[in-house]
Short mmCIF file of N, CA, C and O in Angstrom, two decimals:
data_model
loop_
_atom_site.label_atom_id
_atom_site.label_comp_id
_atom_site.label_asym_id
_atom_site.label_seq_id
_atom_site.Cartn_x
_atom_site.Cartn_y
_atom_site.Cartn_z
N UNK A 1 -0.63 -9.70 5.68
CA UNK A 1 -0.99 -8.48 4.98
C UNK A 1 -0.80 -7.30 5.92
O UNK A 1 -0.91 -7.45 7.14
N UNK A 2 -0.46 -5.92 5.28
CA UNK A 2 -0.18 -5.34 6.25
C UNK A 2 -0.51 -3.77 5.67
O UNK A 2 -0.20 -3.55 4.50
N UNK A 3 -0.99 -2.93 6.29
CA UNK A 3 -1.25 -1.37 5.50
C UNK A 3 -0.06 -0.20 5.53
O UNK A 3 0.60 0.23 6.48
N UNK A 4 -0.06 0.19 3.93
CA UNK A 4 0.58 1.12 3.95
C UNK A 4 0.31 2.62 3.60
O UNK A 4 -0.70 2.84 2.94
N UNK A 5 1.13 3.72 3.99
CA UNK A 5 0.28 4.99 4.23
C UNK A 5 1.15 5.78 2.65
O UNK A 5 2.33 6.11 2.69
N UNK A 6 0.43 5.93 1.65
CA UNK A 6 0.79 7.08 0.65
C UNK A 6 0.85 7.88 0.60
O UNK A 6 0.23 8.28 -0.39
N UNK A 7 1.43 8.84 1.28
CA UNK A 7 1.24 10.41 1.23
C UNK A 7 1.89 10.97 -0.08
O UNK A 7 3.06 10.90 -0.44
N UNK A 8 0.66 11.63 -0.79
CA UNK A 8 0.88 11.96 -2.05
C UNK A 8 0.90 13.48 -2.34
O UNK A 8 -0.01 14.02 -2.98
N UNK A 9 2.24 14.32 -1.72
CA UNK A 9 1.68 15.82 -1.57
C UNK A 9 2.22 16.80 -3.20
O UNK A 9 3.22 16.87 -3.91
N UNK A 10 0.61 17.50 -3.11
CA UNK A 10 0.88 18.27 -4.82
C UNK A 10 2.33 18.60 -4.85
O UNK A 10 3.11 18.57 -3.90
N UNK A 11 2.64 18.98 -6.38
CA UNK A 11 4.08 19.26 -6.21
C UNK A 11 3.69 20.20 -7.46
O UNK A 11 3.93 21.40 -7.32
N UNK A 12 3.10 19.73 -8.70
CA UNK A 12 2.39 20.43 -10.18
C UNK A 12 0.88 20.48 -10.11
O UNK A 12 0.05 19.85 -10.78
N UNK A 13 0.68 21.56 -8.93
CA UNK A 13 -0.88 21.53 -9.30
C UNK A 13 -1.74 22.02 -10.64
O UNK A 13 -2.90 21.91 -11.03
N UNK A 14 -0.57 22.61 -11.09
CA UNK A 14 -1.26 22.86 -12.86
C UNK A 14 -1.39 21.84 -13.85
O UNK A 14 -1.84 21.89 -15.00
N UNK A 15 -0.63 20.38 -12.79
CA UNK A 15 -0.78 19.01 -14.00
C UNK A 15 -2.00 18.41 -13.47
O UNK A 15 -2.62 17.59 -14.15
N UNK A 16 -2.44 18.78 -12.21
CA UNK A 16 -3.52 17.72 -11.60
C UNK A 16 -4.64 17.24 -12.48
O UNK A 16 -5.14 16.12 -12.55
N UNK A 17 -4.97 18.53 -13.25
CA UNK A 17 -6.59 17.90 -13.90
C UNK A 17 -6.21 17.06 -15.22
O UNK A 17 -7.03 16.50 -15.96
N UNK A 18 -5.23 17.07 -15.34
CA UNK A 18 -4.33 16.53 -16.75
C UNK A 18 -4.78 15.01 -16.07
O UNK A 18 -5.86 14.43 -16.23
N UNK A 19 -3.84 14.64 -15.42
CA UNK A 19 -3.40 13.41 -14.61
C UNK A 19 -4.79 12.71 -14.09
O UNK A 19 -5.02 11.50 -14.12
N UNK A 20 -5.69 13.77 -13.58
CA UNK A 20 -6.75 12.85 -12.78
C UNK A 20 -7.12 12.09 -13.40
O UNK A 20 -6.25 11.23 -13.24
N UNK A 21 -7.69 11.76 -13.96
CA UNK A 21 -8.46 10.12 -14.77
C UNK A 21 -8.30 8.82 -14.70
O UNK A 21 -8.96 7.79 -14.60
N UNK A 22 -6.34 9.52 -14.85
CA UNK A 22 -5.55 8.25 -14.95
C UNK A 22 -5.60 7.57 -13.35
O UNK A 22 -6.07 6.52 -12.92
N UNK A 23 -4.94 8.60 -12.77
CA UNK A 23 -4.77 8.60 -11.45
C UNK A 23 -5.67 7.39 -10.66
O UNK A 23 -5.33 6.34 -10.11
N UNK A 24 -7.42 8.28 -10.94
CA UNK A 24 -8.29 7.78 -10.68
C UNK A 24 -9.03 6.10 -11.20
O UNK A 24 -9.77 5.35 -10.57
N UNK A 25 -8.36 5.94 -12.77
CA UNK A 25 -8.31 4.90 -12.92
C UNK A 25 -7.58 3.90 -12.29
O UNK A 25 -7.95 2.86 -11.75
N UNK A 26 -6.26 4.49 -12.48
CA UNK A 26 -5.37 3.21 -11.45
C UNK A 26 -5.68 2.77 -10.51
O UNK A 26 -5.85 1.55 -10.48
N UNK A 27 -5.90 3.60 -9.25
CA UNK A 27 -6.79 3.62 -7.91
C UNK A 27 -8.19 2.34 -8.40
O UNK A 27 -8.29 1.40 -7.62
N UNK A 28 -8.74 2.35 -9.11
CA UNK A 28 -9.83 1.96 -9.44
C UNK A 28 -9.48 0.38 -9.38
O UNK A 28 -10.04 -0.52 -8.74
N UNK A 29 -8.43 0.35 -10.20
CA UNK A 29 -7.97 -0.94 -11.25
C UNK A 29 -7.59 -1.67 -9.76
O UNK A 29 -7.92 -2.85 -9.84
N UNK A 30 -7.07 -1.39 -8.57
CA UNK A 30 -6.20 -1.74 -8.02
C UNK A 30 -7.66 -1.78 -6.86
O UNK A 30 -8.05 -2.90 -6.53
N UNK A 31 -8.08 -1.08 -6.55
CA UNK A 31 -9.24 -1.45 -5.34
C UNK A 31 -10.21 -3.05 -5.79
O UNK A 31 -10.65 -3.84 -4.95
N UNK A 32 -10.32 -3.18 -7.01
CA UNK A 32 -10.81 -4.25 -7.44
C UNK A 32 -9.81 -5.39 -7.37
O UNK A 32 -10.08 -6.59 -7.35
N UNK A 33 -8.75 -4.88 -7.34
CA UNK A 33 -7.75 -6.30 -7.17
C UNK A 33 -7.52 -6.31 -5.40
O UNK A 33 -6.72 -7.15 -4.99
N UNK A 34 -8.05 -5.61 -4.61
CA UNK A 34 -8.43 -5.90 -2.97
C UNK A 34 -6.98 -5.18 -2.39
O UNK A 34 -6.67 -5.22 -1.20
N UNK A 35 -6.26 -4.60 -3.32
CA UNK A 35 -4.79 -4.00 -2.84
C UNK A 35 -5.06 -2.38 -2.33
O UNK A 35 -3.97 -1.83 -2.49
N UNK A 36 -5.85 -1.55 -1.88
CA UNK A 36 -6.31 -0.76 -1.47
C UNK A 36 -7.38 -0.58 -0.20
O UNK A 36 -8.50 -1.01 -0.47
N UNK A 37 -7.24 -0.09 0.96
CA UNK A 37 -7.89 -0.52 2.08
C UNK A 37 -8.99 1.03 1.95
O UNK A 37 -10.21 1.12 2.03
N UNK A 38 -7.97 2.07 1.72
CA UNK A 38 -8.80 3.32 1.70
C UNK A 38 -8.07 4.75 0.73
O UNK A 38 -7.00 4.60 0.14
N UNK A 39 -8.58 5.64 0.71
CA UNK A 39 -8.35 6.89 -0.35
C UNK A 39 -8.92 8.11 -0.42
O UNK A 39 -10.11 8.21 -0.11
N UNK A 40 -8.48 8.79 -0.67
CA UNK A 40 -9.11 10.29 -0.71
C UNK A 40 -8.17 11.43 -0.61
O UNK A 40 -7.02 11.38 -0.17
N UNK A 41 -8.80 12.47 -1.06
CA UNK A 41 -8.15 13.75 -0.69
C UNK A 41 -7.63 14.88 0.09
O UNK A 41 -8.25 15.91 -0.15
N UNK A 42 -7.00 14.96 0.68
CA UNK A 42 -6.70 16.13 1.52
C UNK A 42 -7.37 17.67 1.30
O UNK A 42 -7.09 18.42 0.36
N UNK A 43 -8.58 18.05 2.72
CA UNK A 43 -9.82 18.67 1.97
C UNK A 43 -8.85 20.30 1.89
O UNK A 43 -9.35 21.42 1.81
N UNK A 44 -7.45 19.97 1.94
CA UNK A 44 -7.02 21.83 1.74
C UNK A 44 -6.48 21.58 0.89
O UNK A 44 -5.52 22.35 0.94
N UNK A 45 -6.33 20.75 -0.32
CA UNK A 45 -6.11 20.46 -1.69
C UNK A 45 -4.30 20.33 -1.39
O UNK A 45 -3.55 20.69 -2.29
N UNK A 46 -3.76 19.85 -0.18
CA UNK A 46 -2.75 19.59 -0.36
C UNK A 46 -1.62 18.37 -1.29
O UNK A 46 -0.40 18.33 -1.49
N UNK A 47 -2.64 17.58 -1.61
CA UNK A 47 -2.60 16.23 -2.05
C UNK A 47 -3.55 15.13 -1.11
O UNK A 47 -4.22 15.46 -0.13
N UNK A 48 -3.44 13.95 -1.56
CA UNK A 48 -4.31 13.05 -0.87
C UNK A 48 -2.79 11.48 -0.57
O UNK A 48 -1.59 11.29 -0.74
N UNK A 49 -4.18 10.69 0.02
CA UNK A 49 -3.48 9.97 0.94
C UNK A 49 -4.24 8.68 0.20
O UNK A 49 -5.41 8.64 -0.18
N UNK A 50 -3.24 7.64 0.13
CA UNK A 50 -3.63 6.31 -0.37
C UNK A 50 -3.20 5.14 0.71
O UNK A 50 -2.04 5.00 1.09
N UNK A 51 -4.42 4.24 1.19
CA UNK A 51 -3.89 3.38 1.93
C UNK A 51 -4.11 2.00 1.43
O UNK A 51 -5.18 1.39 1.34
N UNK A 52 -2.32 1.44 0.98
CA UNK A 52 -2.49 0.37 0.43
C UNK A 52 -2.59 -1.29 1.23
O UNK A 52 -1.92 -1.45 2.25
N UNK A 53 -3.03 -1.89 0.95
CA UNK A 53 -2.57 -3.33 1.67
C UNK A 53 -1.63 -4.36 0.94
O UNK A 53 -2.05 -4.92 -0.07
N UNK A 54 -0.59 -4.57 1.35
CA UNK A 54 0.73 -5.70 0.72
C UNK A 54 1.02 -6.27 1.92
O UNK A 54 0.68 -6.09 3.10
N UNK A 55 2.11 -7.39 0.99
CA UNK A 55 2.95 -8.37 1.66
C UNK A 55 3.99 -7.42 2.56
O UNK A 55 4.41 -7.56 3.71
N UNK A 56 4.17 -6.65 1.82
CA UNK A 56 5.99 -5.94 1.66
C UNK A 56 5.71 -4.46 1.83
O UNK A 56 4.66 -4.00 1.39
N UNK A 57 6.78 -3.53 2.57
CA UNK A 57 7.06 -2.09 2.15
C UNK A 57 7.58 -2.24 0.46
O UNK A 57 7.22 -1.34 -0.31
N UNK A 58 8.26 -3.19 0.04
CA UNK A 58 8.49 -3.23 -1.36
C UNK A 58 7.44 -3.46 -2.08
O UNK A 58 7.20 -2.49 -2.80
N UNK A 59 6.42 -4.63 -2.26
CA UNK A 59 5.38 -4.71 -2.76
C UNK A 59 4.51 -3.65 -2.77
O UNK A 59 3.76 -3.47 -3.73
N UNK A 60 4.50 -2.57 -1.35
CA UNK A 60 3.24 -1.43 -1.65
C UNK A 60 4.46 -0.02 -2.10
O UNK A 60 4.07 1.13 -1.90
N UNK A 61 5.83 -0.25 -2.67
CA UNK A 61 6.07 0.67 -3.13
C UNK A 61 6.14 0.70 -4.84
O UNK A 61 6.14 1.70 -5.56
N UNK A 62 6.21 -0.95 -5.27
CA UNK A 62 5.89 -0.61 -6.71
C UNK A 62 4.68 -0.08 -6.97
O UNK A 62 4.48 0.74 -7.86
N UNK A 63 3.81 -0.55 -6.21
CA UNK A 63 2.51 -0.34 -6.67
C UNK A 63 2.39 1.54 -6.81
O UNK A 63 2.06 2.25 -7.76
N UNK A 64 2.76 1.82 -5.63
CA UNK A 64 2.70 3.08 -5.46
C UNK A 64 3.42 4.12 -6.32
O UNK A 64 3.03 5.21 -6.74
N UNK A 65 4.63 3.46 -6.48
CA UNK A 65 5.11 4.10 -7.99
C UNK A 65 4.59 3.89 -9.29
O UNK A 65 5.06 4.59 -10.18
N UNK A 66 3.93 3.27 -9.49
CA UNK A 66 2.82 3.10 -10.91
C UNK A 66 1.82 4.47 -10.96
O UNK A 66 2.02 5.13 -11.98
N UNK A 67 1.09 4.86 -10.31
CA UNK A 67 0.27 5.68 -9.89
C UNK A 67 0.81 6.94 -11.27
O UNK A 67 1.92 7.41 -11.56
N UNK A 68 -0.42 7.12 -11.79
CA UNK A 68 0.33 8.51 -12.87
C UNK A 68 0.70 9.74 -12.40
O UNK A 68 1.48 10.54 -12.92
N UNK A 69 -0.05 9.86 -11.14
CA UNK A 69 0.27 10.94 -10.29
C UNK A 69 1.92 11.23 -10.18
O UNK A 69 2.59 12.18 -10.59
N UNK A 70 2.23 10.23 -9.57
CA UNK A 70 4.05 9.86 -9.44
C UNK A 70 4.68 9.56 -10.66
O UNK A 70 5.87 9.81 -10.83
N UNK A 71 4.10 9.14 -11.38
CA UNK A 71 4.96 9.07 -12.39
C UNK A 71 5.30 10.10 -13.11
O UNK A 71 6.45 10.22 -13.53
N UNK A 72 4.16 11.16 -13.40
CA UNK A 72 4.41 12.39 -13.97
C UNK A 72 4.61 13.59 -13.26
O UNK A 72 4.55 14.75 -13.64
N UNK A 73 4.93 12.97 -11.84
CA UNK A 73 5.82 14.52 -11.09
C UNK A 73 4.55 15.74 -10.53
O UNK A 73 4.59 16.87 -10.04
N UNK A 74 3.45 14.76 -10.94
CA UNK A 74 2.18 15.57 -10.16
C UNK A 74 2.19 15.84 -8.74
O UNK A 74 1.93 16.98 -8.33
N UNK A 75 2.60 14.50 -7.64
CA UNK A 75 2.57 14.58 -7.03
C UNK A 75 3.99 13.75 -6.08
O UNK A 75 4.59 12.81 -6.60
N UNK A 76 4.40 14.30 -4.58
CA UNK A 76 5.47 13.67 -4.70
C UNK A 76 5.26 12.00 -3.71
O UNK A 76 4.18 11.66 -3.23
N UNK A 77 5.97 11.54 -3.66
CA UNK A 77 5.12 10.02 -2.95
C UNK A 77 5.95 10.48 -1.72
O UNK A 77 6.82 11.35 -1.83
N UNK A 78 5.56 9.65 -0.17
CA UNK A 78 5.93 9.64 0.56
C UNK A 78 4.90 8.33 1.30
O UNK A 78 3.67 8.30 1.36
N UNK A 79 5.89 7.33 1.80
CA UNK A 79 5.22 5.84 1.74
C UNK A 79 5.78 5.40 3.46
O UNK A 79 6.99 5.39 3.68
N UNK A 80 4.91 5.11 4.43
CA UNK A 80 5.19 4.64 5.42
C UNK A 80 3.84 3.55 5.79
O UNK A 80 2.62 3.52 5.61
N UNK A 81 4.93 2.70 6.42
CA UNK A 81 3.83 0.99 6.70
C UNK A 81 3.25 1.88 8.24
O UNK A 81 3.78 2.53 9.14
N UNK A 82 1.62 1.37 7.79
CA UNK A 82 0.96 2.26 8.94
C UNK A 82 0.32 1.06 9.92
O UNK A 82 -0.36 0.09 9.58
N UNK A 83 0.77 1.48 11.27
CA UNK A 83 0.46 0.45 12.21
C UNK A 83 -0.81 0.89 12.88
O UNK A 83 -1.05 1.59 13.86
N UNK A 84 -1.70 0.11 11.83
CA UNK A 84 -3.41 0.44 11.99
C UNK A 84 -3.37 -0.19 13.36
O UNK A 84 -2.69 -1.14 13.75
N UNK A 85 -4.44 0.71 14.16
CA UNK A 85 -5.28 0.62 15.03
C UNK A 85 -6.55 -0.05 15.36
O UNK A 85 -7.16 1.01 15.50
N UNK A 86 -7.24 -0.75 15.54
CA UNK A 86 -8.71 -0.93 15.43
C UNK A 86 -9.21 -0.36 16.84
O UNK A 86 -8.83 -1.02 17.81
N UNK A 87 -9.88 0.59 17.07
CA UNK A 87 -10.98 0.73 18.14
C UNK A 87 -12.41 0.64 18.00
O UNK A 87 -13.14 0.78 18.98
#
C-alpha cells in the first residue's frame, strides 16, 4: 500500500457550493472503504488536498478521477505518490 497526494486546486469557484455534497459524499464513501489516509482544505480557499492509499499511481488515479469535484471542472486534479515520512 502506498500514499498518494491529490492536489485539487479551484479552477470554478462559482461551482464549489454546487459540487460540495457530492464531493463530500464521495470522500465519505471512500474513507469507509479504508482508501483515504487524510483530507481537507487549503485554509486560503485555494482548493484542498486528498491523501489517498492504493496499490497503484493507477489505482489512486481512478479513484481520484471519480471525485465530482474533477469531474465537473470544479477543481483541477494534480496526483503525486507521496513518500510519507513517519517521525
Amino acid at each position: 500500500m502506498s500514499y498518494f497526494a491529490a492536489i485539487l486546486l479551484m479552477e470554478k469557484p462559482e461551482l464549489n457550493a454546487t459540487y460540495r455534497a457530492e464531493h463530500l459524499e464521495f470522500l465519505e464513501k471512500l474513507e469507509g472503504e479504508g482508501k483515504i489516509f487524510a483530507k481537507g482544505p487549503f485554509a486560503d480557499g485555494a482548493g484542498g488536498l486528498v491523501i489517498y492509499k492504493a496499490d497503484s499511481l493507477e489505482e489512486a488515479k481512478q479513484l481520484a478521477e471519480k471525485d465530482p469535484y474533477v469531474i465537473k471542472g470544479v477543481r483541477s486534479l494534480h496526483l503525486h505518490e507521496w513518500g510519507m515520512v513517519q517521525v
